[in-house]
Amino acid sequence: MTELDVLRVFCGPGGAGGNLLGVVRDGAAVPGDAERAALAAELGFSETVFLDDANRGTVDIYTPSVRLPFAGHPLAGLAWLLRSLGRPPRTLRPAAGEVAVRFEGDVVWVHGRAEWVTARATRRYASVAEVDALPAPPPGEGWLYAWAWQDEAAGTVRARGFPRRGDGVVEDEATGAAALLLTHELGRPLDIRQGAGSRILTRPYPDGTIAIGGRVRPGTR
């Protein structure tokens, strides 16, 4: 059986929330695209990440139904796990490109670009209550990131993510790529409270990259 680490990524205050992530540290144990897709579908997590080269930080990311060139919570989770094993990475390499990694205390930061984010829509609602009242998933097709200002002056956002891919992930607990895209659209740092209890921090940089930060904890299947 393939050895698997399970983590909760982008945990909220006190360690609550966090999006479950499957990590296959030995990518060679699951060599083929079809085999990786099948394992990701079997696990059913929002994403599963395969580490193909620990020295270079080469990784491969799958949802239960599609392969992704970039995703925030798999990269942040893997970076945290490698640091916990005494091998903190400075760079990870998903299909989209080189991702810089930083650590600030117990917060892991990974840098990405808006053009790396696969197609999804952000939709602003008038209030936190409207976001909270949405059914899971709302009617319609395609990835939806529903959000409202919780405190606009402070940059605090309430958000929920709905992949609407028909693959069993009805609502995404914490979505780094969507948080990156929203930060790009708004052009300011954000403190995003997503799902049932998760927290994602973001910071835009002059070079066009956006850092996505959060806390990681061990998880269970």
mmCIF file of C-alpha atoms in Angstrom:
data_model
loop_
_atom_site.group_PDB
_atom_site.id
_atom_site.type_symbol
_atom_site.label_atom_id
_atom_site.label_comp_id
_atom_site.label_asym_id
_atom_site.label_seq_id
_atom_site.Cartn_x
_atom_site.Cartn_y
_atom_site.Cartn_z
ATOM 1 C CA MET A 1 0.000 0.000 0.000
ATOM 2 C CA THR A 2 1.245 3.507 -0.839
ATOM 3 C CA GLU A 3 2.532 5.405 2.187
ATOM 4 C CA LEU A 4 0.407 8.487 2.755
ATOM 5 C CA ASP A 5 0.625 11.521 5.031
ATOM 6 C CA VAL A 6 -2.619 13.366 5.763
ATOM 7 C CA LEU A 7 -2.544 17.021 6.787
ATOM 8 C CA ARG A 8 -4.958 19.863 7.515
ATOM 9 C CA VAL A 9 -3.863 23.013 5.703
ATOM 10 C CA PHE A 10 -4.832 26.641 6.410
ATOM 11 C CA CYS A 11 -6.029 25.913 9.918
ATOM 12 C CA GLY A 12 -7.873 28.625 11.775
ATOM 13 C CA PRO A 13 -7.349 30.013 15.263
ATOM 14 C CA GLY A 14 -6.545 27.324 17.786
ATOM 15 C CA GLY A 15 -5.958 24.735 15.069
ATOM 16 C CA ALA A 16 -9.589 24.501 13.941
ATOM 17 C CA GLY A 17 -10.602 23.939 10.330
ATOM 18 C CA GLY A 18 -8.032 23.269 7.659
ATOM 19 C CA ASN A 19 -8.461 21.518 4.322
ATOM 20 C CA LEU A 20 -7.487 17.853 4.258
ATOM 21 C CA LEU A 21 -4.535 17.006 2.016
ATOM 22 C CA GLY A 22 -3.022 13.700 0.999
ATOM 23 C CA VAL A 23 0.768 13.671 0.520
ATOM 24 C CA VAL A 24 2.584 10.832 -1.252
ATOM 25 C CA ARG A 25 6.220 11.470 -0.344
ATOM 26 C CA ASP A 26 7.494 8.742 -2.666
ATOM 27 C CA GLY A 27 6.031 9.762 -6.005
ATOM 28 C CA ALA A 28 7.843 6.894 -7.729
ATOM 29 C CA ALA A 29 5.536 4.494 -5.877
ATOM 30 C CA VAL A 30 2.645 5.793 -8.017
ATOM 31 C CA PRO A 31 4.367 6.447 -11.368
ATOM 32 C CA GLY A 32 1.578 6.791 -13.920
ATOM 33 C CA ASP A 33 -0.928 9.604 -14.501
ATOM 34 C CA ALA A 34 -3.836 7.150 -14.502
ATOM 35 C CA GLU A 35 -2.680 5.554 -11.248
ATOM 36 C CA ARG A 36 -2.301 8.937 -9.577
ATOM 37 C CA ALA A 37 -5.713 10.068 -10.758
ATOM 38 C CA ALA A 38 -7.245 6.843 -9.450
ATOM 39 C CA LEU A 39 -5.601 7.232 -6.027
ATOM 40 C CA ALA A 40 -6.708 10.870 -5.753
ATOM 41 C CA ALA A 41 -10.261 9.847 -6.643
ATOM 42 C CA GLU A 42 -10.192 7.017 -4.106
ATOM 43 C CA LEU A 43 -8.931 9.291 -1.321
ATOM 44 C CA GLY A 44 -11.501 11.965 -2.126
ATOM 45 C CA PHE A 45 -9.525 14.873 -0.655
ATOM 46 C CA SER A 46 -9.742 18.259 -2.368
ATOM 47 C CA GLU A 47 -6.181 17.583 -3.511
ATOM 48 C CA THR A 48 -3.501 14.924 -3.291
ATOM 49 C CA VAL A 49 0.137 15.854 -3.995
ATOM 50 C CA PHE A 50 2.916 13.538 -5.197
ATOM 51 C CA LEU A 51 6.544 14.439 -4.408
ATOM 52 C CA ASP A 52 8.594 13.300 -7.394
ATOM 53 C CA ASP A 53 12.001 14.801 -6.559
ATOM 54 C CA ALA A 54 12.665 15.884 -2.981
ATOM 55 C CA ASN A 55 15.929 17.621 -3.876
ATOM 56 C CA ARG A 56 14.413 19.772 -6.628
ATOM 57 C CA GLY A 57 10.964 20.032 -5.058
ATOM 58 C CA THR A 58 9.188 18.648 -8.125
ATOM 59 C CA VAL A 59 5.540 17.881 -7.388
ATOM 60 C CA ASP A 60 2.377 16.698 -9.138
ATOM 61 C CA ILE A 61 -1.092 17.761 -7.915
ATOM 62 C CA TYR A 62 -4.457 16.036 -8.448
ATOM 63 C CA THR A 63 -8.043 16.649 -7.384
ATOM 64 C CA PRO A 64 -10.413 13.645 -7.426
ATOM 65 C CA SER A 65 -11.112 14.420 -11.105
ATOM 66 C CA VAL A 66 -8.417 16.669 -12.645
ATOM 67 C CA ARG A 67 -4.680 17.355 -12.565
ATOM 68 C CA LEU A 68 -3.748 20.898 -11.522
ATOM 69 C CA PRO A 69 -0.716 22.960 -12.600
ATOM 70 C CA PHE A 70 -0.851 24.920 -9.325
ATOM 71 C CA ALA A 71 -2.742 24.803 -6.036
ATOM 72 C CA GLY A 72 -2.020 26.567 -2.778
ATOM 73 C CA HIS A 73 -2.982 24.140 -0.060
ATOM 74 C CA PRO A 74 -0.975 21.151 -1.427
ATOM 75 C CA LEU A 75 2.174 23.261 -1.723
ATOM 76 C CA ALA A 76 1.822 24.852 1.715
ATOM 77 C CA GLY A 77 1.095 21.478 3.276
ATOM 78 C CA LEU A 78 4.015 19.739 1.598
ATOM 79 C CA ALA A 79 6.391 22.567 2.562
ATOM 80 C CA TRP A 80 5.298 22.232 6.212
ATOM 81 C CA LEU A 81 5.729 18.458 6.134
ATOM 82 C CA LEU A 82 9.226 18.681 4.652
ATOM 83 C CA ARG A 83 10.235 21.212 7.296
ATOM 84 C CA SER A 84 8.899 18.900 10.013
ATOM 85 C CA LEU A 85 11.180 16.206 8.567
ATOM 86 C CA GLY A 86 14.197 18.527 8.765
ATOM 87 C CA ARG A 87 14.244 19.416 5.054
ATOM 88 C CA PRO A 88 12.601 22.851 4.741
ATOM 89 C CA PRO A 89 12.334 23.689 1.014
ATOM 90 C CA ARG A 90 13.066 27.100 -0.464
ATOM 91 C CA THR A 91 11.418 26.224 -3.775
ATOM 92 C CA LEU A 92 8.731 23.809 -4.934
ATOM 93 C CA ARG A 93 8.115 23.023 -8.591
ATOM 94 C CA PRO A 94 4.573 22.122 -9.641
ATOM 95 C CA ALA A 95 3.737 22.047 -13.359
ATOM 96 C CA ALA A 96 2.999 25.808 -13.424
ATOM 97 C CA GLY A 97 6.517 26.920 -12.437
ATOM 98 C CA GLU A 98 8.845 27.690 -9.534
ATOM 99 C CA VAL A 99 7.124 28.452 -6.235
ATOM 100 C CA ALA A 100 9.152 30.264 -3.592
ATOM 101 C CA VAL A 101 8.586 29.040 -0.030
ATOM 102 C CA ARG A 102 9.068 30.979 3.220
ATOM 103 C CA PHE A 103 8.432 30.242 6.886
ATOM 104 C CA GLU A 104 7.447 32.835 9.486
ATOM 105 C CA GLY A 105 7.073 31.059 12.800
ATOM 106 C CA ASP A 106 4.344 28.480 12.294
ATOM 107 C CA VAL A 107 2.989 30.155 9.144
ATOM 108 C CA VAL A 108 4.015 28.675 5.782
ATOM 109 C CA TRP A 109 4.059 31.023 2.765
ATOM 110 C CA VAL A 110 4.076 29.918 -0.877
ATOM 111 C CA HIS A 111 4.224 32.322 -3.837
ATOM 112 C CA GLY A 112 2.174 31.978 -7.004
ATOM 113 C CA ARG A 113 0.797 33.956 -9.940
ATOM 114 C CA ALA A 114 -2.775 34.671 -10.948
ATOM 115 C CA GLU A 115 -2.203 33.292 -14.449
ATOM 116 C CA TRP A 116 -1.406 29.900 -12.922
ATOM 117 C CA VAL A 117 -4.908 29.577 -11.439
ATOM 118 C CA THR A 118 -7.269 27.352 -13.423
ATOM 119 C CA ALA A 119 -10.574 28.892 -14.513
ATOM 120 C CA ARG A 120 -12.819 29.930 -11.652
ATOM 121 C CA ALA A 121 -15.137 32.821 -10.852
ATOM 122 C CA THR A 122 -15.124 35.059 -7.796
ATOM 123 C CA ARG A 123 -18.470 36.571 -6.811
ATOM 124 C CA ARG A 124 -18.974 39.251 -4.214
ATOM 125 C CA TYR A 125 -22.029 39.098 -1.956
ATOM 126 C CA ALA A 126 -23.479 41.949 0.068
ATOM 127 C CA SER A 127 -22.913 40.404 3.485
ATOM 128 C CA VAL A 128 -21.320 37.576 5.415
ATOM 129 C CA ALA A 129 -24.821 36.302 6.146
ATOM 130 C CA GLU A 130 -25.522 35.914 2.420
ATOM 131 C CA VAL A 131 -22.338 33.889 1.948
ATOM 132 C CA ASP A 132 -23.146 31.719 4.960
ATOM 133 C CA ALA A 133 -26.681 31.093 3.663
ATOM 134 C CA LEU A 134 -25.573 29.690 0.296
ATOM 135 C CA PRO A 135 -26.483 26.058 -0.379
ATOM 136 C CA ALA A 136 -23.640 23.633 -1.013
ATOM 137 C CA PRO A 137 -23.230 23.873 -3.881
ATOM 138 C CA PRO A 138 -25.129 26.894 -5.223
ATOM 139 C CA PRO A 139 -26.923 26.424 -8.575
ATOM 140 C CA GLY A 140 -24.746 26.793 -11.659
ATOM 141 C CA GLU A 141 -21.656 25.336 -13.235
ATOM 142 C CA GLY A 142 -17.943 25.932 -12.832
ATOM 143 C CA TRP A 143 -15.729 26.851 -9.885
ATOM 144 C CA LEU A 144 -17.265 29.567 -7.664
ATOM 145 C CA TYR A 145 -15.501 31.513 -4.920
ATOM 146 C CA ALA A 146 -18.236 33.312 -3.009
ATOM 147 C CA TRP A 147 -17.087 36.124 -0.736
ATOM 148 C CA ALA A 148 -18.092 39.182 1.245
ATOM 149 C CA TRP A 149 -16.264 41.738 3.321
ATOM 150 C CA GLN A 150 -16.263 40.888 7.002
ATOM 151 C CA ASP A 151 -14.209 44.007 7.747
ATOM 152 C CA GLU A 152 -13.166 45.868 4.592
ATOM 153 C CA ALA A 153 -10.871 48.320 6.374
ATOM 154 C CA ALA A 154 -8.954 45.439 7.954
ATOM 155 C CA GLY A 155 -8.978 43.361 4.754
ATOM 156 C CA THR A 156 -10.913 40.526 6.401
ATOM 157 C CA VAL A 157 -12.998 38.412 4.044
ATOM 158 C CA ARG A 158 -15.585 35.696 4.559
ATOM 159 C CA ALA A 159 -15.443 33.139 1.735
ATOM 160 C CA ARG A 160 -16.715 29.752 0.625
ATOM 161 C CA GLY A 161 -15.443 27.689 -2.307
ATOM 162 C CA PHE A 162 -17.536 25.445 -4.558
ATOM 163 C CA PRO A 163 -15.675 23.417 -7.230
ATOM 164 C CA ARG A 164 -18.910 22.207 -8.901
ATOM 165 C CA ARG A 165 -16.977 19.534 -10.850
ATOM 166 C CA GLY A 166 -19.276 16.659 -9.954
ATOM 167 C CA ASP A 167 -16.433 14.708 -8.320
ATOM 168 C CA GLY A 168 -17.676 14.508 -4.746
ATOM 169 C CA VAL A 169 -15.977 17.657 -3.419
ATOM 170 C CA VAL A 170 -19.136 19.664 -2.775
ATOM 171 C CA GLU A 171 -17.423 22.481 -0.867
ATOM 172 C CA ASP A 172 -13.708 23.208 -0.576
ATOM 173 C CA GLU A 173 -12.772 23.993 3.019
ATOM 174 C CA ALA A 174 -9.786 26.216 2.154
ATOM 175 C CA THR A 175 -8.639 27.202 -1.328
ATOM 176 C CA GLY A 176 -5.242 28.819 -1.808
ATOM 177 C CA ALA A 177 -5.528 29.351 -5.569
ATOM 178 C CA ALA A 178 -8.889 31.092 -5.264
ATOM 179 C CA ALA A 179 -7.538 33.237 -2.415
ATOM 180 C CA LEU A 180 -4.615 34.194 -4.673
ATOM 181 C CA LEU A 181 -6.991 35.124 -7.498
ATOM 182 C CA LEU A 182 -9.170 37.261 -5.222
ATOM 183 C CA THR A 183 -6.075 39.032 -3.885
ATOM 184 C CA HIS A 184 -4.983 39.745 -7.463
ATOM 185 C CA GLU A 185 -8.409 41.199 -8.281
ATOM 186 C CA LEU A 186 -8.579 43.382 -5.158
ATOM 187 C CA GLY A 187 -4.889 44.352 -5.168
ATOM 188 C CA ARG A 188 -4.393 44.224 -1.407
ATOM 189 C CA PRO A 189 -3.420 41.821 1.390
ATOM 190 C CA LEU A 190 -6.291 39.751 2.729
ATOM 191 C CA ASP A 191 -7.194 37.749 5.823
ATOM 192 C CA ILE A 192 -9.669 35.163 4.522
ATOM 193 C CA ARG A 193 -11.927 33.094 6.757
ATOM 194 C CA GLN A 194 -13.141 30.221 4.611
ATOM 195 C CA GLY A 195 -15.332 27.188 5.136
ATOM 196 C CA ALA A 196 -16.148 25.924 8.622
ATOM 197 C CA GLY A 197 -13.061 27.285 10.366
ATOM 198 C CA SER A 198 -10.083 27.866 8.056
ATOM 199 C CA ARG A 199 -7.887 30.942 7.638
ATOM 200 C CA ILE A 200 -5.781 31.997 4.639
ATOM 201 C CA LEU A 201 -3.450 35.007 4.659
ATOM 202 C CA THR A 202 -2.340 36.683 1.419
ATOM 203 C CA ARG A 203 0.191 39.329 0.377
ATOM 204 C CA PRO A 204 0.732 40.760 -3.119
ATOM 205 C CA TYR A 205 4.295 41.630 -4.190
ATOM 206 C CA PRO A 206 5.656 44.122 -6.759
ATOM 207 C CA ASP A 207 7.036 41.324 -8.951
ATOM 208 C CA GLY A 208 3.481 40.132 -9.640
ATOM 209 C CA THR A 209 3.602 37.165 -7.287
ATOM 210 C CA ILE A 210 1.142 36.712 -4.460
ATOM 211 C CA ALA A 211 2.033 34.880 -1.269
ATOM 212 C CA ILE A 212 -0.511 32.578 0.338
ATOM 213 C CA GLY A 213 0.087 31.798 3.991
ATOM 214 C CA GLY A 214 -1.365 29.638 6.701
ATOM 215 C CA ARG A 215 -0.901 27.100 9.430
ATOM 216 C CA VAL A 216 -0.747 23.336 9.001
ATOM 217 C CA ARG A 217 -1.557 20.499 11.378
ATOM 218 C CA PRO A 218 -1.510 16.705 11.099
ATOM 219 C CA GLY A 219 -4.811 15.254 9.929
ATOM 220 C CA THR A 220 -6.593 11.928 9.753
ATOM 221 C CA ARG A 221 -8.386 10.131 6.943
#
